[in-house]
DNA sequence: TGAAAAATGTAATGAAAGTTTCAGAAACCA
DNA sequence: TGGTTTCTGAAACTTTCATTACATTTTTCA
């Protein structure tokens, strides 16, 4: 990722410790300074590092060569690499996906990309904002409107289908933007508008956000990592990574966030919602269109 | 100790997040690059940081000023200071970059479940079957029909929307099962039917599979780990894990498989499909309904 | 659609950083 | 102690970095 590719089995700190006995007076001084508050103490400039250890810069330069680095910059690169490995999220790690398949197979490449998207999205997602958005969606006093663009329409549909069961007052805004003013007309102040807007942001959806906000509608926006222009009208914005080894963007993480939101709202409304689910089940039984609900 | 004494209540990452909406395109790009793998990604030289984010060095210089630093060196000093504080306090460390979220939060529980689903699904998925299914979908001589159930309709819709761009002869079967006989009437021997059927398997969809198979239609089925009864009529069955800490099943991995299929088919038809994408783009431009396609 | 404003990158410049050389200081040994 | 070796840092030198000014591109809005 960072392009720092220095092969070594040993960490810098291990190397320092094992070399310690052979080090000279000034070098030992430096070594202790480095191990003290490792590895941050090694991340400044060579001058800072030297000053901190009260030695001269050439001493530092000689020392890093003894540690097997070509120079101070490589020494730092290795420190950063170690740091990266130490603090990387456990989600990043996975045992090989589809076994017996070359890593280069599209299945594995796609899974890798999805995992990276997932990790990065979650790392940047503010759980307080998530909880607040879920709270808002759980307020049955206010209607919820859901709208998506050309591609994200399917996600809007998915979200709508679930929310419709969980709580009353949920409407899916038609994807045809000509009809949007009519929908806005029916929105009340305090209503919630959930918008999906990814990549080639449509101008119309920005207009919709403007109109809705002007009516006092509170907006939850699900968009990509670059952010839709509609974000400035949104009270809550979820920025989701959508990169994929494909000509198309990936909606997988967006789907994850959608499903998590659904679960969170369902939890908040459980008593009421359980009753609704039960009634829906009965309705299905009556029409014989579906078997059991759960 | 380090001499880096810059007073600030806010961490750099908090500052970036709160500034995010007001940032410009290149700055957002840089912001994400910094948050990604924070704070290591910010510890290289300004040139490295700029290169990693694919922006110019002046953009980095301007950005750090927006973050309230006098210059890049001060920015780095603050990052190191944060790092020092975080490392000396393991609890803070966990909170800071292991996603900022307590493990028990629904976001993490859901992500864990999705990850487990992904692993198990891919481990059991036969890549040869996957490739064969993609080959079949890439045969332009045969029409492709797509159908989904009540919940999986959104997935069917998503698959359809993409396939429609990639190749000709793709139809979405209406979700209303009353109309299905009409659709079957229009299916030719050798046509492909992509079916989504998850959990409470609908009786009608089994009937549809029977009818279609009787007409010589080849069936690709995306179902859950227990398998839809329609599987016995399907030439290719994808069994996908759908468990989630929710009252609902998770469609995330199904979405992943769908997107991977889309990418695989697109690769196979690239020459032809590129042309179609181009033409679609022109059409969008003409109608002014959308901006750029890609 | 075109003018004005904003954003972004190229290129030049001065300021540091990192490296090397070398002379003096310290340790070692006879 | 004197000679030798090793260690250390001052200073010169080269390279890279961070910053600024400016030109180009992109966006915005009338």
XYZ file of C-alpha atoms in Angstrom, chain A:
294
model
C 0.000 0.000 0.000
C 2.643 2.456 1.027
C 5.128 1.034 -1.406
C 7.637 0.398 1.342
C 8.763 -3.061 0.445
C 11.756 -4.000 2.524
C 12.174 -7.690 3.116
C 13.131 -8.611 6.644
C 12.155 -11.309 9.074
C 13.265 -9.293 12.075
C 11.662 -6.171 13.455
C 13.823 -3.165 14.112
C 13.395 -3.503 17.847
C 14.476 -7.128 17.746
C 17.497 -6.186 15.697
C 18.423 -3.461 18.170
C 18.133 -5.798 21.130
C 20.208 -8.508 19.544
C 22.884 -6.056 18.490
C 22.940 -4.315 21.858
C 25.980 -6.082 23.327
C 28.154 -5.176 20.354
C 27.184 -1.525 20.340
C 29.499 1.296 21.383
C 28.771 3.886 24.033
C 27.052 6.488 21.846
C 25.199 3.774 19.948
C 23.846 2.208 23.144
C 22.639 5.635 24.148
C 20.821 5.940 20.838
C 19.479 2.397 21.060
C 17.883 3.090 24.412
C 16.394 6.272 23.137
C 14.873 4.382 20.214
C 13.457 1.545 22.309
C 12.089 4.026 24.763
C 8.739 4.964 23.263
C 9.229 2.673 20.309
C 8.596 3.195 17.447
C 7.420 6.797 17.630
C 10.808 7.984 18.796
C 12.308 6.885 15.491
C 9.817 8.628 13.275
C 11.132 12.193 13.391
C 13.949 13.552 11.266
C 17.446 12.213 11.720
C 18.320 15.439 13.487
C 15.466 15.068 15.976
C 16.346 11.456 16.613
C 19.984 12.399 17.198
C 19.080 15.274 19.480
C 16.689 13.144 21.527
C 19.460 10.614 22.132
C 22.048 13.373 22.628
C 24.268 11.973 19.918
C 25.317 13.290 16.535
C 23.578 12.583 13.259
C 26.426 10.482 11.856
C 26.019 8.164 14.836
C 22.406 7.650 13.847
C 23.385 7.105 10.231
C 25.958 4.491 11.185
C 23.581 2.791 13.555
C 20.802 2.266 11.010
C 23.350 0.708 8.678
C 24.299 -1.733 11.403
C 20.613 -2.596 11.605
C 20.717 -3.623 7.980
C 19.136 -0.561 6.422
C 20.651 1.222 3.453
C 20.044 4.580 5.086
C 17.858 6.550 7.400
C 14.872 6.781 5.017
C 14.770 2.991 4.687
C 14.987 2.675 8.457
C 11.941 4.873 8.807
C 10.083 3.052 6.083
C 10.571 -0.176 7.995
C 9.352 1.390 11.199
C 6.229 2.615 9.453
C 5.681 -0.787 7.933
C 5.883 -2.443 11.333
C 3.521 0.096 12.770
C 1.066 -0.480 9.985
C 1.104 -4.212 10.566
C 0.744 -3.758 14.307
C -2.299 -1.557 14.187
C -4.061 -2.914 11.150
C -7.584 -4.002 11.789
C -8.121 -7.730 12.249
C -10.853 -7.582 9.633
C -8.148 -7.077 7.048
C -6.844 -10.548 7.610
C -8.442 -13.481 5.950
C -7.445 -16.952 5.116
C -7.553 -17.619 1.450
C -11.119 -17.395 0.176
C -11.990 -19.945 -2.398
C -9.522 -22.727 -1.850
C -7.779 -24.346 -4.819
C -8.289 -21.195 -6.797
C -5.497 -18.951 -7.940
C -5.534 -15.659 -6.080
C -5.990 -13.994 -9.404
C -9.414 -15.526 -9.941
C -12.138 -12.931 -10.099
C -13.878 -14.514 -7.110
C -10.893 -13.905 -4.893
C -10.088 -10.518 -6.309
C -13.643 -9.401 -5.762
C -13.784 -10.776 -2.238
C -10.552 -8.960 -1.406
C -11.898 -5.692 -2.710
C -15.151 -6.118 -0.810
C -13.302 -6.819 2.423
C -11.087 -3.794 1.944
C -14.153 -1.664 1.313
C -15.789 -3.065 4.403
C -12.813 -2.440 6.625
C -12.249 1.090 5.390
C -15.901 2.013 5.547
C -16.314 0.775 9.095
C -13.120 2.421 10.244
C -14.459 5.756 9.132
C -18.053 5.332 10.120
C -19.062 7.207 13.227
C -21.137 4.845 15.384
C -22.764 7.773 17.160
C -24.012 9.057 13.840
C -25.202 5.581 12.957
C -27.102 5.276 16.218
C -28.614 8.716 15.800
C -29.762 7.847 12.280
C -31.287 4.604 13.541
C -33.068 6.532 16.299
C -34.479 8.903 13.744
C -35.725 6.072 11.547
C -37.377 4.511 14.563
C -39.582 7.523 15.241
C -42.921 6.322 14.077
C -44.447 9.764 14.357
C -42.591 10.831 11.240
C -42.959 9.285 7.809
C -39.954 7.806 6.028
C -39.414 8.320 2.304
C -36.842 6.310 0.374
C -35.315 7.255 -2.964
C -32.548 5.889 -5.155
C -30.851 6.660 -8.465
C -30.591 4.521 -11.540
C -28.299 1.895 -10.052
C -29.005 2.414 -6.389
C -32.721 2.032 -6.958
C -32.391 -1.650 -6.105
C -30.884 -0.754 -2.734
C -33.635 1.758 -2.053
C -36.142 -0.914 -2.933
C -34.484 -3.395 -0.593
C -34.447 -0.930 2.263
C -38.038 0.032 1.610
C -39.278 -3.561 1.513
C -37.872 -4.228 4.967
C -38.776 -0.935 6.588
C -42.298 -1.282 5.347
C -42.682 -4.382 7.482
C -40.915 -2.935 10.505
C -42.863 0.300 10.832
C -45.761 2.227 9.340
C -45.485 5.345 7.221
C -42.789 4.251 4.783
C -42.998 5.213 1.114
C -40.771 4.456 -1.835
C -40.271 7.465 -4.062
C -40.567 6.479 -7.725
C -37.241 6.482 -9.510
C -38.600 8.654 -12.286
C -37.458 12.117 -11.313
C -40.351 13.817 -13.082
C -42.620 12.675 -10.325
C -40.429 13.875 -7.479
C -42.070 17.278 -6.957
C -45.342 15.454 -6.280
C -43.666 13.372 -3.618
C -42.052 16.414 -2.043
C -45.477 17.996 -1.884
C -46.567 15.186 0.395
C -43.600 15.389 2.728
C -44.221 16.937 6.127
C -41.714 18.889 8.206
C -39.928 16.372 10.417
C -40.308 13.573 7.888
C -37.217 11.580 7.031
C -35.848 11.139 3.518
C -33.377 8.317 2.938
C -31.414 8.974 -0.245
C -29.058 6.705 -2.160
C -26.690 8.579 -4.426
C -23.529 7.017 -5.740
C -20.815 8.159 -8.153
C -22.145 9.961 -11.205
C -24.370 12.003 -8.971
C -27.511 12.959 -10.656
C -28.372 16.579 -10.736
C -32.004 15.848 -10.050
C -31.262 14.120 -6.787
C -29.421 17.198 -5.570
C -32.461 19.284 -6.438
C -34.647 16.826 -4.572
C -32.444 17.150 -1.499
C -32.699 20.926 -1.693
C -36.452 20.905 -2.012
C -36.886 18.385 0.766
C -34.601 20.228 3.142
C -36.432 23.462 2.433
C -39.609 21.725 3.600
C -38.008 20.794 6.892
C -37.417 17.180 5.912
C -34.469 15.512 7.623
C -32.167 13.677 5.226
C -30.143 10.501 5.648
C -27.766 10.036 2.737
C -25.968 6.885 1.679
C -23.247 7.772 -0.783
C -19.752 6.786 -1.838
C -16.392 7.755 -0.410
C -16.258 10.963 -2.405
C -19.597 12.180 -1.228
C -22.596 13.260 -3.215
C -23.193 16.994 -3.513
C -26.475 16.290 -1.761
C -24.410 15.783 1.413
C -24.653 19.435 2.236
C -28.385 19.097 2.682
C -28.164 15.872 4.636
C -28.236 15.618 8.391
C -26.566 12.192 8.270
C -24.159 11.094 5.546
C -22.744 7.624 5.221
C -19.658 7.535 3.048
C -19.205 4.039 1.782
C -16.346 2.545 -0.212
C -17.541 1.167 -3.500
C -14.349 0.131 -5.268
C -14.324 -3.139 -7.182
C -12.219 -4.913 -9.813
C -14.995 -4.324 -12.283
C -16.301 -1.762 -14.711
C -19.010 -1.184 -12.116
C -19.031 0.051 -8.580
C -19.733 -2.328 -5.735
C -22.889 -1.955 -3.671
C -21.972 -4.705 -1.253
C -20.896 -2.522 1.634
C -23.824 -0.196 1.054
C -26.017 -3.258 1.345
C -24.274 -4.151 4.599
C -24.918 -0.727 6.049
C -28.531 -0.908 4.885
C -29.038 -4.266 6.533
C -27.360 -3.106 9.729
C -29.621 -0.073 9.791
C -32.615 -2.326 9.305
C -31.491 -4.516 12.195
C -30.855 -1.498 14.419
C -34.259 0.025 13.707
C -35.939 -3.307 14.175
C -34.305 -3.648 17.589
C -35.573 -0.243 18.627
C -39.101 -1.043 17.544
C -39.084 -4.669 18.500
C -42.264 -4.822 20.545
C -44.292 -3.035 18.001
C -42.586 -4.594 15.042
C -42.993 -8.144 16.289
C -46.699 -7.542 16.236
C -46.555 -6.210 12.681
C -44.521 -9.201 11.522
C -47.052 -11.521 13.091
C -49.905 -9.784 11.315
C -48.071 -9.851 8.006
C -47.506 -13.558 8.462
C -51.232 -14.083 8.966
C -51.965 -12.106 5.847
C -49.580 -14.219 3.836
C -51.148 -17.379 5.211
C -54.534 -16.168 4.160
C -53.543 -15.381 0.622
C -51.501 -18.577 0.346
C -49.036 -16.600 -1.663
C -46.174 -17.321 0.636
C -45.426 -20.002 3.134
C -44.126 -19.047 6.528
C -42.718 -15.664 7.165
C -40.051 -16.655 9.622
